[in-house]
mmCIF file with all atom_site columns, C-alpha atoms in Angstrom:
data_model
loop_
_atom_site.group_PDB
_atom_site.id
_atom_site.type_symbol
_atom_site.label_atom_id
_atom_site.label_alt_id
_atom_site.label_comp_id
_atom_site.label_asym_id
_atom_site.label_entity_id
_atom_site.label_seq_id
_atom_site.pdbx_PDB_ins_code
_atom_site.Cartn_x
_atom_site.Cartn_y
_atom_site.Cartn_z
_atom_site.occupancy
_atom_site.B_iso_or_equiv
_atom_site.pdbx_formal_charge
_atom_site.auth_seq_id
_atom_site.auth_comp_id
_atom_site.auth_asym_id
_atom_site.auth_atom_id
_atom_site.pdbx_PDB_model_num
ATOM 1   C CA . UNK A 1 1   ? 12.458  -29.385 11.278  1.00 0.00 ? 1   UNK A CA 1
ATOM 2   C CA . UNK A 1 2   ? 14.462  -26.205 11.831  1.00 0.00 ? 2   UNK A CA 1
ATOM 3   C CA . UNK A 1 3   ? 12.846  -22.790 11.472  1.00 0.00 ? 3   UNK A CA 1
ATOM 4   C CA . UNK A 1 4   ? 14.803  -22.097 8.262   1.00 0.00 ? 4   UNK A CA 1
ATOM 5   C CA . UNK A 1 5   ? 13.754  -25.419 6.770   1.00 0.00 ? 5   UNK A CA 1
ATOM 6   C CA . UNK A 1 6   ? 10.128  -24.816 7.715   1.00 0.00 ? 6   UNK A CA 1
ATOM 7   C CA . UNK A 1 7   ? 10.215  -21.340 6.197   1.00 0.00 ? 7   UNK A CA 1
ATOM 8   C CA . UNK A 1 8   ? 11.742  -22.662 2.963   1.00 0.00 ? 8   UNK A CA 1
ATOM 9   C CA . UNK A 1 9   ? 9.011   -25.301 2.768   1.00 0.00 ? 9   UNK A CA 1
ATOM 10  C CA . UNK A 1 10  ? 6.319   -22.660 3.329   1.00 0.00 ? 10  UNK A CA 1
ATOM 11  C CA . UNK A 1 11  ? 7.745   -20.601 0.461   1.00 0.00 ? 11  UNK A CA 1
ATOM 12  C CA . UNK A 1 12  ? 7.836   -23.634 -1.842  1.00 0.00 ? 12  UNK A CA 1
ATOM 13  C CA . UNK A 1 13  ? 4.246   -24.475 -0.923  1.00 0.00 ? 13  UNK A CA 1
ATOM 14  C CA . UNK A 1 14  ? 3.083   -20.909 -1.675  1.00 0.00 ? 14  UNK A CA 1
ATOM 15  C CA . UNK A 1 15  ? 4.846   -20.842 -5.042  1.00 0.00 ? 15  UNK A CA 1
ATOM 16  C CA . UNK A 1 16  ? 3.363   -24.238 -5.975  1.00 0.00 ? 16  UNK A CA 1
ATOM 17  C CA . UNK A 1 17  ? -0.089  -22.985 -5.012  1.00 0.00 ? 17  UNK A CA 1
ATOM 18  C CA . UNK A 1 18  ? 0.370   -19.830 -7.070  1.00 0.00 ? 18  UNK A CA 1
ATOM 19  C CA . UNK A 1 19  ? 1.564   -21.828 -10.057 1.00 0.00 ? 19  UNK A CA 1
ATOM 20  C CA . UNK A 1 20  ? -1.537  -23.983 -9.755  1.00 0.00 ? 20  UNK A CA 1
ATOM 21  C CA . UNK A 1 21  ? -3.868  -20.997 -10.151 1.00 0.00 ? 21  UNK A CA 1
ATOM 22  C CA . UNK A 1 22  ? -1.736  -19.058 -12.626 1.00 0.00 ? 22  UNK A CA 1
ATOM 23  C CA . UNK A 1 23  ? -3.655  -16.914 -15.121 1.00 0.00 ? 23  UNK A CA 1
ATOM 24  C CA . UNK A 1 24  ? -1.570  -16.747 -18.279 1.00 0.00 ? 24  UNK A CA 1
ATOM 25  C CA . UNK A 1 25  ? -3.484  -13.993 -20.116 1.00 0.00 ? 25  UNK A CA 1
ATOM 26  C CA . UNK A 1 26  ? -3.531  -11.729 -17.035 1.00 0.00 ? 26  UNK A CA 1
ATOM 27  C CA . UNK A 1 27  ? 0.176   -12.363 -16.484 1.00 0.00 ? 27  UNK A CA 1
ATOM 28  C CA . UNK A 1 28  ? 0.951   -11.439 -20.109 1.00 0.00 ? 28  UNK A CA 1
ATOM 29  C CA . UNK A 1 29  ? -1.219  -8.324  -19.855 1.00 0.00 ? 29  UNK A CA 1
ATOM 30  C CA . UNK A 1 30  ? 0.639   -7.180  -16.731 1.00 0.00 ? 30  UNK A CA 1
ATOM 31  C CA . UNK A 1 31  ? 3.974   -7.618  -18.481 1.00 0.00 ? 31  UNK A CA 1
ATOM 32  C CA . UNK A 1 32  ? 2.657   -5.616  -21.431 1.00 0.00 ? 32  UNK A CA 1
ATOM 33  C CA . UNK A 1 33  ? 1.760   -2.825  -18.994 1.00 0.00 ? 33  UNK A CA 1
ATOM 34  C CA . UNK A 1 34  ? 5.354   -2.633  -17.796 1.00 0.00 ? 34  UNK A CA 1
ATOM 35  C CA . UNK A 1 35  ? 5.480   -4.820  -14.688 1.00 0.00 ? 35  UNK A CA 1
ATOM 36  C CA . UNK A 1 36  ? 8.999   -6.252  -14.672 1.00 0.00 ? 36  UNK A CA 1
ATOM 37  C CA . UNK A 1 37  ? 8.923   -8.827  -11.887 1.00 0.00 ? 37  UNK A CA 1
ATOM 38  C CA . UNK A 1 38  ? 10.968  -11.989 -12.362 1.00 0.00 ? 38  UNK A CA 1
ATOM 39  C CA . UNK A 1 39  ? 7.697   -13.939 -12.132 1.00 0.00 ? 39  UNK A CA 1
ATOM 40  C CA . UNK A 1 40  ? 4.067   -12.831 -12.531 1.00 0.00 ? 40  UNK A CA 1
ATOM 41  C CA . UNK A 1 41  ? 1.450   -15.523 -11.964 1.00 0.00 ? 41  UNK A CA 1
ATOM 42  C CA . UNK A 1 42  ? -1.437  -13.197 -12.787 1.00 0.00 ? 42  UNK A CA 1
ATOM 43  C CA . UNK A 1 43  ? -3.436  -14.219 -9.718  1.00 0.00 ? 43  UNK A CA 1
ATOM 44  C CA . UNK A 1 44  ? -6.269  -11.807 -8.898  1.00 0.00 ? 44  UNK A CA 1
ATOM 45  C CA . UNK A 1 45  ? -6.340  -10.004 -5.538  1.00 0.00 ? 45  UNK A CA 1
ATOM 46  C CA . UNK A 1 46  ? -9.504  -11.726 -4.189  1.00 0.00 ? 46  UNK A CA 1
ATOM 47  C CA . UNK A 1 47  ? -7.856  -15.119 -4.682  1.00 0.00 ? 47  UNK A CA 1
ATOM 48  C CA . UNK A 1 48  ? -4.672  -13.885 -2.993  1.00 0.00 ? 48  UNK A CA 1
ATOM 49  C CA . UNK A 1 49  ? -6.769  -12.688 -0.058  1.00 0.00 ? 49  UNK A CA 1
ATOM 50  C CA . UNK A 1 50  ? -8.368  -16.138 0.185   1.00 0.00 ? 50  UNK A CA 1
ATOM 51  C CA . UNK A 1 51  ? -4.932  -17.759 0.150   1.00 0.00 ? 51  UNK A CA 1
ATOM 52  C CA . UNK A 1 52  ? -3.666  -15.360 2.819   1.00 0.00 ? 52  UNK A CA 1
ATOM 53  C CA . UNK A 1 53  ? -6.477  -16.377 5.166   1.00 0.00 ? 53  UNK A CA 1
ATOM 54  C CA . UNK A 1 54  ? -5.094  -19.928 5.258   1.00 0.00 ? 54  UNK A CA 1
ATOM 55  C CA . UNK A 1 55  ? -1.388  -19.062 5.543   1.00 0.00 ? 55  UNK A CA 1
ATOM 56  C CA . UNK A 1 56  ? 0.670   -18.382 8.705   1.00 0.00 ? 56  UNK A CA 1
ATOM 57  C CA . UNK A 1 57  ? 0.660   -14.694 9.631   1.00 0.00 ? 57  UNK A CA 1
ATOM 58  C CA . UNK A 1 58  ? 4.273   -14.481 10.777  1.00 0.00 ? 58  UNK A CA 1
ATOM 59  C CA . UNK A 1 59  ? 6.980   -11.859 10.482  1.00 0.00 ? 59  UNK A CA 1
ATOM 60  C CA . UNK A 1 60  ? 9.426   -14.415 9.081   1.00 0.00 ? 60  UNK A CA 1
ATOM 61  C CA . UNK A 1 61  ? 7.162   -15.570 6.257   1.00 0.00 ? 61  UNK A CA 1
ATOM 62  C CA . UNK A 1 62  ? 6.047   -12.045 5.347   1.00 0.00 ? 62  UNK A CA 1
ATOM 63  C CA . UNK A 1 63  ? 9.649   -10.780 5.296   1.00 0.00 ? 63  UNK A CA 1
ATOM 64  C CA . UNK A 1 64  ? 10.732  -13.716 3.122   1.00 0.00 ? 64  UNK A CA 1
ATOM 65  C CA . UNK A 1 65  ? 7.878   -13.140 0.678   1.00 0.00 ? 65  UNK A CA 1
ATOM 66  C CA . UNK A 1 66  ? 8.724   -9.442  0.450   1.00 0.00 ? 66  UNK A CA 1
ATOM 67  C CA . UNK A 1 67  ? 12.257  -10.313 -0.670  1.00 0.00 ? 67  UNK A CA 1
ATOM 68  C CA . UNK A 1 68  ? 10.968  -12.349 -3.625  1.00 0.00 ? 68  UNK A CA 1
ATOM 69  C CA . UNK A 1 69  ? 10.878  -10.656 -7.021  1.00 0.00 ? 69  UNK A CA 1
ATOM 70  C CA . UNK A 1 70  ? 7.453   -12.203 -7.635  1.00 0.00 ? 70  UNK A CA 1
ATOM 71  C CA . UNK A 1 71  ? 4.329   -10.041 -7.856  1.00 0.00 ? 71  UNK A CA 1
ATOM 72  C CA . UNK A 1 72  ? 2.062   -12.290 -5.828  1.00 0.00 ? 72  UNK A CA 1
ATOM 73  C CA . UNK A 1 73  ? 4.649   -12.891 -3.094  1.00 0.00 ? 73  UNK A CA 1
ATOM 74  C CA . UNK A 1 74  ? 5.111   -9.153  -2.627  1.00 0.00 ? 74  UNK A CA 1
ATOM 75  C CA . UNK A 1 75  ? 1.369   -8.617  -2.316  1.00 0.00 ? 75  UNK A CA 1
ATOM 76  C CA . UNK A 1 76  ? 0.944   -11.537 0.079   1.00 0.00 ? 76  UNK A CA 1
ATOM 77  C CA . UNK A 1 77  ? 3.692   -10.119 2.301   1.00 0.00 ? 77  UNK A CA 1
ATOM 78  C CA . UNK A 1 78  ? 1.533   -7.155  3.301   1.00 0.00 ? 78  UNK A CA 1
ATOM 79  C CA . UNK A 1 79  ? -1.426  -9.436  3.961   1.00 0.00 ? 79  UNK A CA 1
ATOM 80  C CA . UNK A 1 80  ? 0.565   -11.764 6.222   1.00 0.00 ? 80  UNK A CA 1
ATOM 81  C CA . UNK A 1 81  ? 2.760   -9.362  8.210   1.00 0.00 ? 81  UNK A CA 1
ATOM 82  C CA . UNK A 1 82  ? 1.496   -9.078  11.822  1.00 0.00 ? 82  UNK A CA 1
ATOM 83  C CA . UNK A 1 83  ? 0.658   -5.429  12.523  1.00 0.00 ? 83  UNK A CA 1
ATOM 84  C CA . UNK A 1 84  ? 2.588   -5.461  15.798  1.00 0.00 ? 84  UNK A CA 1
ATOM 85  C CA . UNK A 1 85  ? 5.802   -6.374  13.937  1.00 0.00 ? 85  UNK A CA 1
ATOM 86  C CA . UNK A 1 86  ? 5.544   -3.584  11.335  1.00 0.00 ? 86  UNK A CA 1
ATOM 87  C CA . UNK A 1 87  ? 6.998   -0.537  13.039  1.00 0.00 ? 87  UNK A CA 1
ATOM 88  C CA . UNK A 1 88  ? 7.393   2.855   11.352  1.00 0.00 ? 88  UNK A CA 1
ATOM 89  C CA . UNK A 1 89  ? 11.060  2.305   10.462  1.00 0.00 ? 89  UNK A CA 1
ATOM 90  C CA . UNK A 1 90  ? 10.348  -1.017  8.758   1.00 0.00 ? 90  UNK A CA 1
ATOM 91  C CA . UNK A 1 91  ? 7.403   0.548   6.934   1.00 0.00 ? 91  UNK A CA 1
ATOM 92  C CA . UNK A 1 92  ? 9.695   3.278   5.616   1.00 0.00 ? 92  UNK A CA 1
ATOM 93  C CA . UNK A 1 93  ? 12.101  0.602   4.352   1.00 0.00 ? 93  UNK A CA 1
ATOM 94  C CA . UNK A 1 94  ? 9.272   -1.251  2.600   1.00 0.00 ? 94  UNK A CA 1
ATOM 95  C CA . UNK A 1 95  ? 8.089   1.927   0.875   1.00 0.00 ? 95  UNK A CA 1
ATOM 96  C CA . UNK A 1 96  ? 11.654  2.600   -0.291  1.00 0.00 ? 96  UNK A CA 1
ATOM 97  C CA . UNK A 1 97  ? 11.651  -0.879  -1.854  1.00 0.00 ? 97  UNK A CA 1
ATOM 98  C CA . UNK A 1 98  ? 8.222   -0.658  -3.506  1.00 0.00 ? 98  UNK A CA 1
ATOM 99  C CA . UNK A 1 99  ? 8.246   -0.939  -7.273  1.00 0.00 ? 99  UNK A CA 1
ATOM 100 C CA . UNK A 1 100 ? 4.650   -0.444  -8.410  1.00 0.00 ? 100 UNK A CA 1
ATOM 101 C CA . UNK A 1 101 ? 1.433   1.267   -7.328  1.00 0.00 ? 101 UNK A CA 1
ATOM 102 C CA . UNK A 1 102 ? -0.295  -2.079  -6.732  1.00 0.00 ? 102 UNK A CA 1
ATOM 103 C CA . UNK A 1 103 ? 2.215   -2.919  -4.005  1.00 0.00 ? 103 UNK A CA 1
ATOM 104 C CA . UNK A 1 104 ? 1.494   0.409   -2.329  1.00 0.00 ? 104 UNK A CA 1
ATOM 105 C CA . UNK A 1 105 ? -2.276  -0.014  -2.570  1.00 0.00 ? 105 UNK A CA 1
ATOM 106 C CA . UNK A 1 106 ? -2.267  -3.559  -1.221  1.00 0.00 ? 106 UNK A CA 1
ATOM 107 C CA . UNK A 1 107 ? 0.199   -2.910  1.608   1.00 0.00 ? 107 UNK A CA 1
ATOM 108 C CA . UNK A 1 108 ? -1.596  0.241   2.753   1.00 0.00 ? 108 UNK A CA 1
ATOM 109 C CA . UNK A 1 109 ? -4.974  -1.507  2.720   1.00 0.00 ? 109 UNK A CA 1
ATOM 110 C CA . UNK A 1 110 ? -3.958  -4.680  4.525   1.00 0.00 ? 110 UNK A CA 1
ATOM 111 C CA . UNK A 1 111 ? -1.182  -3.440  6.799   1.00 0.00 ? 111 UNK A CA 1
ATOM 112 C CA . UNK A 1 112 ? -0.246  0.233   7.109   1.00 0.00 ? 112 UNK A CA 1
ATOM 113 C CA . UNK A 1 113 ? -3.801  1.492   7.694   1.00 0.00 ? 113 UNK A CA 1
ATOM 114 C CA . UNK A 1 114 ? -4.060  -0.672  10.832  1.00 0.00 ? 114 UNK A CA 1
ATOM 115 C CA . UNK A 1 115 ? -0.918  0.668   12.493  1.00 0.00 ? 115 UNK A CA 1
ATOM 116 C CA . UNK A 1 116 ? -0.804  3.060   15.473  1.00 0.00 ? 116 UNK A CA 1
ATOM 117 C CA . UNK A 1 117 ? 1.757   5.226   13.665  1.00 0.00 ? 117 UNK A CA 1
ATOM 118 C CA . UNK A 1 118 ? -0.291  5.456   10.452  1.00 0.00 ? 118 UNK A CA 1
ATOM 119 C CA . UNK A 1 119 ? -1.432  9.066   10.830  1.00 0.00 ? 119 UNK A CA 1
ATOM 120 C CA . UNK A 1 120 ? 1.997   10.445  11.730  1.00 0.00 ? 120 UNK A CA 1
ATOM 121 C CA . UNK A 1 121 ? 3.739   8.731   8.815   1.00 0.00 ? 121 UNK A CA 1
ATOM 122 C CA . UNK A 1 122 ? 0.973   9.600   6.329   1.00 0.00 ? 122 UNK A CA 1
ATOM 123 C CA . UNK A 1 123 ? 1.458   13.348  6.793   1.00 0.00 ? 123 UNK A CA 1
ATOM 124 C CA . UNK A 1 124 ? 5.224   12.907  6.720   1.00 0.00 ? 124 UNK A CA 1
ATOM 125 C CA . UNK A 1 125 ? 5.062   10.897  3.500   1.00 0.00 ? 125 UNK A CA 1
ATOM 126 C CA . UNK A 1 126 ? 2.837   13.299  1.535   1.00 0.00 ? 126 UNK A CA 1
ATOM 127 C CA . UNK A 1 127 ? 5.463   16.001  2.139   1.00 0.00 ? 127 UNK A CA 1
ATOM 128 C CA . UNK A 1 128 ? 8.225   13.770  0.737   1.00 0.00 ? 128 UNK A CA 1
ATOM 129 C CA . UNK A 1 129 ? 9.999   14.457  -2.566  1.00 0.00 ? 129 UNK A CA 1
ATOM 130 C CA . UNK A 1 130 ? 9.680   10.749  -3.412  1.00 0.00 ? 130 UNK A CA 1
ATOM 131 C CA . UNK A 1 131 ? 6.704   9.768   -5.551  1.00 0.00 ? 131 UNK A CA 1
ATOM 132 C CA . UNK A 1 132 ? 6.162   6.355   -3.924  1.00 0.00 ? 132 UNK A CA 1
ATOM 133 C CA . UNK A 1 133 ? 6.179   7.880   -0.436  1.00 0.00 ? 133 UNK A CA 1
ATOM 134 C CA . UNK A 1 134 ? 3.667   10.501  -1.596  1.00 0.00 ? 134 UNK A CA 1
ATOM 135 C CA . UNK A 1 135 ? 1.465   7.796   -3.098  1.00 0.00 ? 135 UNK A CA 1
ATOM 136 C CA . UNK A 1 136 ? 1.519   5.737   0.095   1.00 0.00 ? 136 UNK A CA 1
ATOM 137 C CA . UNK A 1 137 ? 0.792   8.859   2.134   1.00 0.00 ? 137 UNK A CA 1
ATOM 138 C CA . UNK A 1 138 ? -2.332  9.755   0.162   1.00 0.00 ? 138 UNK A CA 1
ATOM 139 C CA . UNK A 1 139 ? -3.536  6.153   0.024   1.00 0.00 ? 139 UNK A CA 1
ATOM 140 C CA . UNK A 1 140 ? -3.055  5.918   3.773   1.00 0.00 ? 140 UNK A CA 1
ATOM 141 C CA . UNK A 1 141 ? -4.906  9.163   4.443   1.00 0.00 ? 141 UNK A CA 1
ATOM 142 C CA . UNK A 1 142 ? -7.796  7.947   2.280   1.00 0.00 ? 142 UNK A CA 1
ATOM 143 C CA . UNK A 1 143 ? -8.113  4.857   4.460   1.00 0.00 ? 143 UNK A CA 1
ATOM 144 C CA . UNK A 1 144 ? -7.823  6.860   7.688   1.00 0.00 ? 144 UNK A CA 1
ATOM 145 C CA . UNK A 1 145 ? -10.460 9.372   6.559   1.00 0.00 ? 145 UNK A CA 1
ATOM 146 C CA . UNK A 1 146 ? -12.750 6.474   5.589   1.00 0.00 ? 146 UNK A CA 1
ATOM 147 C CA . UNK A 1 147 ? -12.240 5.071   9.088   1.00 0.00 ? 147 UNK A CA 1
ATOM 148 C CA . UNK A 1 148 ? -13.469 8.390   10.515  1.00 0.00 ? 148 UNK A CA 1
ATOM 149 C CA . UNK A 1 149 ? -10.116 9.812   11.567  1.00 0.00 ? 149 UNK A CA 1
ATOM 150 C CA . UNK A 1 150 ? -10.557 13.604  11.709  1.00 0.00 ? 150 UNK A CA 1
ATOM 151 C CA . UNK A 1 151 ? -7.275  15.560  11.475  1.00 0.00 ? 151 UNK A CA 1
ATOM 152 C CA . UNK A 1 152 ? -6.532  18.505  13.730  1.00 0.00 ? 152 UNK A CA 1
ATOM 153 C CA . UNK A 1 153 ? -6.348  21.972  12.144  1.00 0.00 ? 153 UNK A CA 1
ATOM 154 C CA . UNK A 1 154 ? -2.602  21.829  11.517  1.00 0.00 ? 154 UNK A CA 1
ATOM 155 C CA . UNK A 1 155 ? -2.745  18.399  9.863   1.00 0.00 ? 155 UNK A CA 1
ATOM 156 C CA . UNK A 1 156 ? -5.809  19.357  7.840   1.00 0.00 ? 156 UNK A CA 1
ATOM 157 C CA . UNK A 1 157 ? -4.050  22.426  6.473   1.00 0.00 ? 157 UNK A CA 1
ATOM 158 C CA . UNK A 1 158 ? -0.932  20.375  5.713   1.00 0.00 ? 158 UNK A CA 1
ATOM 159 C CA . UNK A 1 159 ? -3.075  17.896  3.784   1.00 0.00 ? 159 UNK A CA 1
ATOM 160 C CA . UNK A 1 160 ? -4.848  20.652  1.833   1.00 0.00 ? 160 UNK A CA 1
ATOM 161 C CA . UNK A 1 161 ? -1.558  22.387  0.943   1.00 0.00 ? 161 UNK A CA 1
ATOM 162 C CA . UNK A 1 162 ? 0.164   19.193  -0.189  1.00 0.00 ? 162 UNK A CA 1
ATOM 163 C CA . UNK A 1 163 ? -2.893  17.911  -2.066  1.00 0.00 ? 163 UNK A CA 1
ATOM 164 C CA . UNK A 1 164 ? -3.172  21.207  -3.946  1.00 0.00 ? 164 UNK A CA 1
ATOM 165 C CA . UNK A 1 165 ? 0.386   20.749  -5.202  1.00 0.00 ? 165 UNK A CA 1
ATOM 166 C CA . UNK A 1 166 ? -0.177  17.097  -6.138  1.00 0.00 ? 166 UNK A CA 1
ATOM 167 C CA . UNK A 1 167 ? -3.390  17.874  -8.006  1.00 0.00 ? 167 UNK A CA 1
ATOM 168 C CA . UNK A 1 168 ? -1.600  20.229  -10.387 1.00 0.00 ? 168 UNK A CA 1
ATOM 169 C CA . UNK A 1 169 ? -0.908  16.920  -12.183 1.00 0.00 ? 169 UNK A CA 1
ATOM 170 C CA . UNK A 1 170 ? -4.328  15.272  -11.805 1.00 0.00 ? 170 UNK A CA 1
ATOM 171 C CA . UNK A 1 171 ? -3.581  12.357  -14.145 1.00 0.00 ? 171 UNK A CA 1
ATOM 172 C CA . UNK A 1 172 ? -0.390  11.326  -12.382 1.00 0.00 ? 172 UNK A CA 1
ATOM 173 C CA . UNK A 1 173 ? -0.334  8.414   -9.957  1.00 0.00 ? 173 UNK A CA 1
ATOM 174 C CA . UNK A 1 174 ? 0.079   10.767  -6.995  1.00 0.00 ? 174 UNK A CA 1
ATOM 175 C CA . UNK A 1 175 ? -2.410  13.313  -8.348  1.00 0.00 ? 175 UNK A CA 1
ATOM 176 C CA . UNK A 1 176 ? -5.152  10.690  -8.642  1.00 0.00 ? 176 UNK A CA 1
ATOM 177 C CA . UNK A 1 177 ? -4.453  9.401   -5.128  1.00 0.00 ? 177 UNK A CA 1
ATOM 178 C CA . UNK A 1 178 ? -4.538  12.948  -3.743  1.00 0.00 ? 178 UNK A CA 1
ATOM 179 C CA . UNK A 1 179 ? -7.859  13.606  -5.474  1.00 0.00 ? 179 UNK A CA 1
ATOM 180 C CA . UNK A 1 180 ? -9.407  10.465  -3.986  1.00 0.00 ? 180 UNK A CA 1
ATOM 181 C CA . UNK A 1 181 ? -8.088  11.353  -0.541  1.00 0.00 ? 181 UNK A CA 1
ATOM 182 C CA . UNK A 1 182 ? -9.607  14.830  -0.905  1.00 0.00 ? 182 UNK A CA 1
ATOM 183 C CA . UNK A 1 183 ? -13.056 13.310  -1.537  1.00 0.00 ? 183 UNK A CA 1
ATOM 184 C CA . UNK A 1 184 ? -12.733 11.199  1.624   1.00 0.00 ? 184 UNK A CA 1
ATOM 185 C CA . UNK A 1 185 ? -11.577 14.299  3.525   1.00 0.00 ? 185 UNK A CA 1
ATOM 186 C CA . UNK A 1 186 ? -14.639 16.236  2.374   1.00 0.00 ? 186 UNK A CA 1
ATOM 187 C CA . UNK A 1 187 ? -16.894 13.470  3.657   1.00 0.00 ? 187 UNK A CA 1
ATOM 188 C CA . UNK A 1 188 ? -15.639 14.030  7.222   1.00 0.00 ? 188 UNK A CA 1
ATOM 189 C CA . UNK A 1 189 ? -17.834 17.095  7.776   1.00 0.00 ? 189 UNK A CA 1
ATOM 190 C CA . UNK A 1 190 ? -18.763 20.629  6.795   1.00 0.00 ? 190 UNK A CA 1
ATOM 191 C CA . UNK A 1 191 ? -15.498 22.158  8.010   1.00 0.00 ? 191 UNK A CA 1
ATOM 192 C CA . UNK A 1 192 ? -13.419 19.790  5.884   1.00 0.00 ? 192 UNK A CA 1
ATOM 193 C CA . UNK A 1 193 ? -15.763 20.196  2.919   1.00 0.00 ? 193 UNK A CA 1
ATOM 194 C CA . UNK A 1 194 ? -15.411 23.987  3.103   1.00 0.00 ? 194 UNK A CA 1
ATOM 195 C CA . UNK A 1 195 ? -11.589 23.770  3.264   1.00 0.00 ? 195 UNK A CA 1
ATOM 196 C CA . UNK A 1 196 ? -11.492 21.464  0.260   1.00 0.00 ? 196 UNK A CA 1
ATOM 197 C CA . UNK A 1 197 ? -13.878 23.601  -1.788  1.00 0.00 ? 197 UNK A CA 1
ATOM 198 C CA . UNK A 1 198 ? -11.750 26.685  -1.147  1.00 0.00 ? 198 UNK A CA 1
ATOM 199 C CA . UNK A 1 199 ? -8.684  24.794  -2.330  1.00 0.00 ? 199 UNK A CA 1
ATOM 200 C CA . UNK A 1 200 ? -10.457 23.534  -5.466  1.00 0.00 ? 200 UNK A CA 1
ATOM 201 C CA . UNK A 1 201 ? -11.616 27.048  -6.314  1.00 0.00 ? 201 UNK A CA 1
ATOM 202 C CA . UNK A 1 202 ? -8.030  28.284  -6.028  1.00 0.00 ? 202 UNK A CA 1
ATOM 203 C CA . UNK A 1 203 ? -6.879  25.558  -8.424  1.00 0.00 ? 203 UNK A CA 1
ATOM 204 C CA . UNK A 1 204 ? -9.203  26.706  -11.206 1.00 0.00 ? 204 UNK A CA 1
#
């Protein structure tokens, strides 16, 4: 069996498996909320994570899944991509191609937050003019802060300045992500808590 044939068979197997656990009401609800994938199986994230544990974690399969206009395939892609194959340039391309917040959340959690370049790109992304890059940046910083990553003074000030701007629209996708990241930042220590409190006072 050639590599292309094997990859095609893996994709068929995944789609059959997804069809077998399809949740019609959840799928319909997602469509009602504006998700416009070609196919939505409505499979919950915990079940996708269980499936991912039994699938090959290869660059080829993850890249092929990412190209599918199917919700569950896109989410599985981030779970299956080997961290050593996801460099910063490819990550930037993936963010450019992201369609919905769920893709950002899942990919950051399972892939981006484990990369050696994560911190550098996170601060770069929150300063972007693009909403999806900003979202990924704040989601990524939340994960890094939760992992105990303490920013240096320059990065901390950059985060505070950008978060202050984002939180002028607290109900937006980016504003909510910035607010959550700020809470994680405050949990790092008294210095970070003081910086955040000063920023919040200025916002009032």
